[in-house]
């Protein structure tokens, strides 16, 4: 199956729902709120004047939130509907960002620009069949001294969700709706792949990047899984046998 066409169609449909959801709160963003979470804000610090590449940007809320902080943003996503909505938001807010409709690998094949930061976040990696090739795209996109910030859902939670932890070349095929509260019940076929933490770290090392930091978090900043409890504002936890399960990890890696 053509995984790009299949997943693009699913994300085109999801985007139409997401822009109208409370989950993404576009009205709050238009009023001046940031969609960025404390994890990535703390790890990346001041981005004013920095060239930033956001891969798998969805419809651009985080991309434009970085632009609000002064970053010079280029953002990439597979979904043409998402890119269209991102460009509309940029026009409404007067924020500058370049949005490119492309899958990660195709973008990496043609990109000749290098950046101070590459940002990837929350539910991005499962859509990629080849994590080694992804890491090489990251390395090629960074200036010397440039850094990747990856904030991603922890793959151990895949076991809770009924998936395997370790990578398999064969994709998982599912019929799913979406995770926002306004899900209309319509399902679409999707293909995803698991990537254990070791695969991600080793792929980045093999691409020539230096791992500066690896953090694990016992909460998700998004209430997007079943059976989560909000222990504090913006911290949703999953308790497994009376202990909190890891839900997010973050990596900062730099190019030598």
Tab-separated table of C-alpha atoms in Angstrom:
chain	number	residue	atom	x	y	z
A	1	UNK	CA	0.000	0.000	0.000
A	2	UNK	CA	1.031	3.589	-0.609
A	3	UNK	CA	1.487	4.685	3.001
A	4	UNK	CA	1.981	8.338	2.063
A	5	UNK	CA	-1.290	8.584	0.133
A	6	UNK	CA	-3.167	6.666	2.827
A	7	UNK	CA	-1.868	8.762	5.708
A	8	UNK	CA	-2.193	12.026	3.806
A	9	UNK	CA	-5.897	11.348	3.188
A	10	UNK	CA	-6.418	10.561	6.880
A	11	UNK	CA	-4.629	13.711	8.043
A	12	UNK	CA	-6.481	15.874	5.530
A	13	UNK	CA	-9.722	14.688	7.163
A	14	UNK	CA	-8.364	15.103	10.677
A	15	UNK	CA	-7.238	18.652	9.979
A	16	UNK	CA	-10.758	19.738	9.101
A	17	UNK	CA	-11.891	18.615	12.560
A	18	UNK	CA	-8.832	19.779	14.460
A	19	UNK	CA	-9.046	23.432	13.458
A	20	UNK	CA	-12.523	23.581	15.035
A	21	UNK	CA	-11.675	21.630	18.193
A	22	UNK	CA	-11.320	22.789	21.791
A	23	UNK	CA	-8.289	20.509	21.944
A	24	UNK	CA	-6.290	22.788	19.640
A	25	UNK	CA	-8.041	26.022	20.676
A	26	UNK	CA	-7.395	28.050	17.535
A	27	UNK	CA	-9.407	30.965	18.924
A	28	UNK	CA	-7.092	31.123	21.922
A	29	UNK	CA	-4.083	31.086	19.621
A	30	UNK	CA	-5.541	33.909	17.521
A	31	UNK	CA	-6.044	35.857	20.753
A	32	UNK	CA	-2.337	35.560	21.513
A	33	UNK	CA	-1.925	32.258	23.349
A	34	UNK	CA	0.993	29.934	22.602
A	35	UNK	CA	0.446	26.278	21.722
A	36	UNK	CA	3.947	25.326	22.885
A	37	UNK	CA	4.392	23.224	26.000
A	38	UNK	CA	6.797	23.810	28.885
A	39	UNK	CA	8.958	20.807	27.909
A	40	UNK	CA	10.106	22.223	24.567
A	41	UNK	CA	10.128	25.843	25.776
A	42	UNK	CA	12.529	24.980	28.587
A	43	UNK	CA	14.763	22.809	26.406
A	44	UNK	CA	15.075	25.300	23.554
A	45	UNK	CA	15.142	28.565	25.460
A	46	UNK	CA	15.444	31.816	23.524
A	47	UNK	CA	14.847	31.258	19.801
A	48	UNK	CA	14.718	34.916	18.798
A	49	UNK	CA	16.604	35.357	15.530
A	50	UNK	CA	17.199	31.612	15.130
A	51	UNK	CA	16.416	29.692	11.941
A	52	UNK	CA	14.044	26.905	12.922
A	53	UNK	CA	12.785	23.926	10.903
A	54	UNK	CA	9.606	22.282	12.169
A	55	UNK	CA	9.049	18.833	10.674
A	56	UNK	CA	5.545	17.308	10.655
A	57	UNK	CA	4.037	20.616	11.733
A	58	UNK	CA	0.325	19.701	11.296
A	59	UNK	CA	-1.581	22.967	10.718
A	60	UNK	CA	1.085	25.215	12.109
A	61	UNK	CA	0.106	26.270	15.633
A	62	UNK	CA	3.489	25.362	17.124
A	63	UNK	CA	5.328	26.692	14.078
A	64	UNK	CA	3.620	30.058	14.397
A	65	UNK	CA	4.079	30.043	18.168
A	66	UNK	CA	7.839	29.790	17.570
A	67	UNK	CA	7.521	32.628	15.059
A	68	UNK	CA	5.828	34.717	17.754
A	69	UNK	CA	8.960	34.206	19.830
A	70	UNK	CA	11.100	35.614	17.055
A	71	UNK	CA	12.238	32.478	15.230
A	72	UNK	CA	12.601	32.411	11.446
A	73	UNK	CA	10.411	29.370	10.778
A	74	UNK	CA	10.176	26.852	7.962
A	75	UNK	CA	7.552	24.171	8.557
A	76	UNK	CA	6.818	20.942	6.683
A	77	UNK	CA	3.823	18.623	6.658
A	78	UNK	CA	2.436	15.841	4.473
A	79	UNK	CA	-1.158	17.103	4.545
A	80	UNK	CA	-2.089	19.714	1.929
A	81	UNK	CA	-5.167	20.602	4.004
A	82	UNK	CA	-2.959	21.232	7.036
A	83	UNK	CA	-0.580	23.429	5.061
A	84	UNK	CA	-3.507	25.419	3.637
A	85	UNK	CA	-4.883	26.023	7.142
A	86	UNK	CA	-1.421	26.944	8.445
A	87	UNK	CA	-1.024	29.550	5.740
A	88	UNK	CA	-4.461	30.959	6.586
A	89	UNK	CA	-3.458	31.265	10.252
A	90	UNK	CA	-0.216	32.986	9.285
A	91	UNK	CA	-2.185	35.518	7.242
A	92	UNK	CA	-4.702	36.117	10.042
A	93	UNK	CA	-2.003	36.684	12.652
A	94	UNK	CA	0.511	38.500	10.473
A	95	UNK	CA	3.188	36.023	11.562
A	96	UNK	CA	5.864	35.010	9.066
A	97	UNK	CA	6.603	31.354	8.376
A	98	UNK	CA	7.246	29.328	5.247
A	99	UNK	CA	5.012	26.265	4.986
A	100	UNK	CA	5.967	23.401	2.684
A	101	UNK	CA	3.710	20.472	1.762
A	102	UNK	CA	5.979	17.434	1.664
A	103	UNK	CA	6.760	14.196	3.444
A	104	UNK	CA	9.911	14.277	5.579
A	105	UNK	CA	12.044	12.127	3.286
A	106	UNK	CA	11.171	14.006	0.091
A	107	UNK	CA	11.874	17.299	1.829
A	108	UNK	CA	15.237	15.967	2.968
A	109	UNK	CA	16.113	14.968	-0.592
A	110	UNK	CA	15.732	18.523	-1.925
A	111	UNK	CA	16.464	20.749	1.070
A	112	UNK	CA	19.715	22.727	0.843
A	113	UNK	CA	19.112	25.102	3.753
A	114	UNK	CA	20.581	24.554	7.214
A	115	UNK	CA	19.029	25.621	10.494
A	116	UNK	CA	19.904	26.470	14.084
A	117	UNK	CA	17.111	24.262	15.389
A	118	UNK	CA	15.065	21.350	14.092
A	119	UNK	CA	11.901	20.763	16.112
A	120	UNK	CA	9.856	17.531	16.082
A	121	UNK	CA	7.083	16.844	18.564
A	122	UNK	CA	4.346	14.620	19.977
A	123	UNK	CA	3.126	11.789	17.807
A	124	UNK	CA	5.384	12.409	14.823
A	125	UNK	CA	7.717	9.422	14.579
A	126	UNK	CA	5.120	6.657	14.316
A	127	UNK	CA	4.247	7.828	10.799
A	128	UNK	CA	7.780	7.177	9.515
A	129	UNK	CA	8.893	3.707	8.348
A	130	UNK	CA	12.650	4.424	8.449
A	131	UNK	CA	13.989	6.163	11.556
A	132	UNK	CA	17.590	5.988	10.274
A	133	UNK	CA	16.684	7.988	7.182
A	134	UNK	CA	14.771	10.461	9.369
A	135	UNK	CA	17.847	11.024	11.523
A	136	UNK	CA	19.941	11.687	8.429
A	137	UNK	CA	17.427	14.316	7.280
A	138	UNK	CA	17.840	15.970	10.690
A	139	UNK	CA	21.641	15.926	10.471
A	140	UNK	CA	21.661	17.304	6.935
A	141	UNK	CA	19.290	20.111	7.943
A	142	UNK	CA	21.401	21.423	10.831
A	143	UNK	CA	24.176	23.968	10.768
A	144	UNK	CA	27.390	23.028	12.581
A	145	UNK	CA	26.468	23.615	16.207
A	146	UNK	CA	22.761	23.428	15.353
A	147	UNK	CA	20.456	21.316	17.497
A	148	UNK	CA	17.484	18.975	17.319
A	149	UNK	CA	14.761	19.179	19.930
A	150	UNK	CA	12.560	16.082	19.860
A	151	UNK	CA	9.673	15.890	22.333
A	152	UNK	CA	7.780	12.678	21.664
A	153	UNK	CA	5.304	10.316	23.262
A	154	UNK	CA	7.121	7.506	25.010
A	155	UNK	CA	7.013	4.260	22.997
A	156	UNK	CA	6.467	2.171	26.131
A	157	UNK	CA	2.908	3.503	26.090
A	158	UNK	CA	2.406	1.641	22.811
A	159	UNK	CA	2.120	-1.523	24.889
A	160	UNK	CA	-0.773	-0.014	26.826
A	161	UNK	CA	-2.412	0.928	23.534
A	162	UNK	CA	-2.133	-2.609	22.147
A	163	UNK	CA	0.899	-2.158	19.888
A	164	UNK	CA	4.342	-3.721	20.032
A	165	UNK	CA	7.286	-1.856	21.528
A	166	UNK	CA	9.977	-2.897	19.071
A	167	UNK	CA	10.132	-1.830	15.429
A	168	UNK	CA	8.824	-4.129	12.706
A	169	UNK	CA	9.236	-3.486	8.997
A	170	UNK	CA	5.577	-4.352	8.502
A	171	UNK	CA	3.344	-1.432	9.395
A	172	UNK	CA	0.370	-1.538	11.739
A	173	UNK	CA	-2.805	-0.923	9.744
A	174	UNK	CA	-5.691	0.577	11.686
A	175	UNK	CA	-9.044	2.201	11.040
A	176	UNK	CA	-9.203	5.245	13.291
A	177	UNK	CA	-11.028	8.485	13.815
A	178	UNK	CA	-9.250	11.247	15.689
A	179	UNK	CA	-8.252	12.154	19.240
A	180	UNK	CA	-10.007	15.499	19.570
A	181	UNK	CA	-13.247	15.900	21.470
A	182	UNK	CA	-15.194	16.698	18.277
A	183	UNK	CA	-14.474	13.350	16.603
A	184	UNK	CA	-17.395	12.741	14.246
A	185	UNK	CA	-16.998	8.957	14.257
A	186	UNK	CA	-15.672	8.742	10.693
A	187	UNK	CA	-12.702	6.390	10.469
A	188	UNK	CA	-9.837	6.273	7.982
A	189	UNK	CA	-7.150	3.655	7.331
A	190	UNK	CA	-3.708	4.594	8.665
A	191	UNK	CA	-0.287	2.965	8.594
A	192	UNK	CA	2.121	3.429	11.511
A	193	UNK	CA	5.404	2.000	12.785
A	194	UNK	CA	6.817	1.662	16.282
A	195	UNK	CA	10.281	3.011	17.135
A	196	UNK	CA	11.780	2.056	20.506
A	197	UNK	CA	13.836	4.635	22.334
A	198	UNK	CA	17.093	2.822	21.550
A	199	UNK	CA	16.404	2.957	17.793
A	200	UNK	CA	15.836	6.712	17.911
A	201	UNK	CA	18.970	7.400	19.967
A	202	UNK	CA	21.158	5.102	17.872
A	203	UNK	CA	19.860	6.550	14.600
A	204	UNK	CA	20.803	10.054	15.734
A	205	UNK	CA	24.257	8.899	16.847
A	206	UNK	CA	24.815	7.082	13.545
A	207	UNK	CA	23.842	10.274	11.698
A	208	UNK	CA	26.736	12.007	13.446
A	209	UNK	CA	24.780	13.898	16.093
A	210	UNK	CA	25.854	14.301	19.708
A	211	UNK	CA	23.188	13.409	22.268
A	212	UNK	CA	23.277	16.228	24.803
A	213	UNK	CA	20.204	15.317	26.787
A	214	UNK	CA	17.646	12.544	27.156
A	215	UNK	CA	14.766	13.144	29.550
A	216	UNK	CA	11.743	11.001	30.370
A	217	UNK	CA	8.517	12.432	31.785
A	218	UNK	CA	5.769	10.710	33.726
A	219	UNK	CA	3.100	12.928	32.202
A	220	UNK	CA	1.696	14.025	28.858
A	221	UNK	CA	0.970	17.707	28.205
A	222	UNK	CA	-1.977	16.524	26.099
A	223	UNK	CA	-5.045	14.630	27.301
A	224	UNK	CA	-5.001	12.378	24.247
A	225	UNK	CA	-4.879	8.832	25.679
A	226	UNK	CA	-7.463	6.784	27.515
A	227	UNK	CA	-7.483	6.634	31.327
A	228	UNK	CA	-5.339	9.695	31.967
A	229	UNK	CA	-5.760	11.768	35.139
A	230	UNK	CA	-4.877	15.448	35.368
A	231	UNK	CA	-2.673	15.783	38.448
A	232	UNK	CA	-1.835	19.438	37.761
A	233	UNK	CA	-2.678	21.928	35.029
A	234	UNK	CA	-1.358	20.519	31.749
A	235	UNK	CA	0.043	17.322	33.302
A	236	UNK	CA	-1.912	14.171	32.447
A	237	UNK	CA	-0.665	10.946	34.043
A	238	UNK	CA	-1.339	7.250	33.554
A	239	UNK	CA	-1.069	5.072	36.632
A	240	UNK	CA	0.038	1.470	36.111
A	241	UNK	CA	-0.044	-0.757	39.191
A	242	UNK	CA	0.129	2.324	41.462
A	243	UNK	CA	3.122	3.809	39.618
A	244	UNK	CA	3.085	6.501	36.964
A	245	UNK	CA	4.041	5.261	33.510
A	246	UNK	CA	6.469	7.216	31.281
A	247	UNK	CA	4.436	9.121	28.703
A	248	UNK	CA	6.893	11.510	27.026
A	249	UNK	CA	10.616	11.624	26.333
A	250	UNK	CA	12.749	14.440	24.987
A	251	UNK	CA	16.103	14.510	23.242
A	252	UNK	CA	18.406	17.407	22.483
A	253	UNK	CA	21.121	16.476	19.986
A	254	UNK	CA	23.684	18.720	18.331
A	255	UNK	CA	25.661	18.667	15.096
A	256	UNK	CA	29.422	18.819	15.520
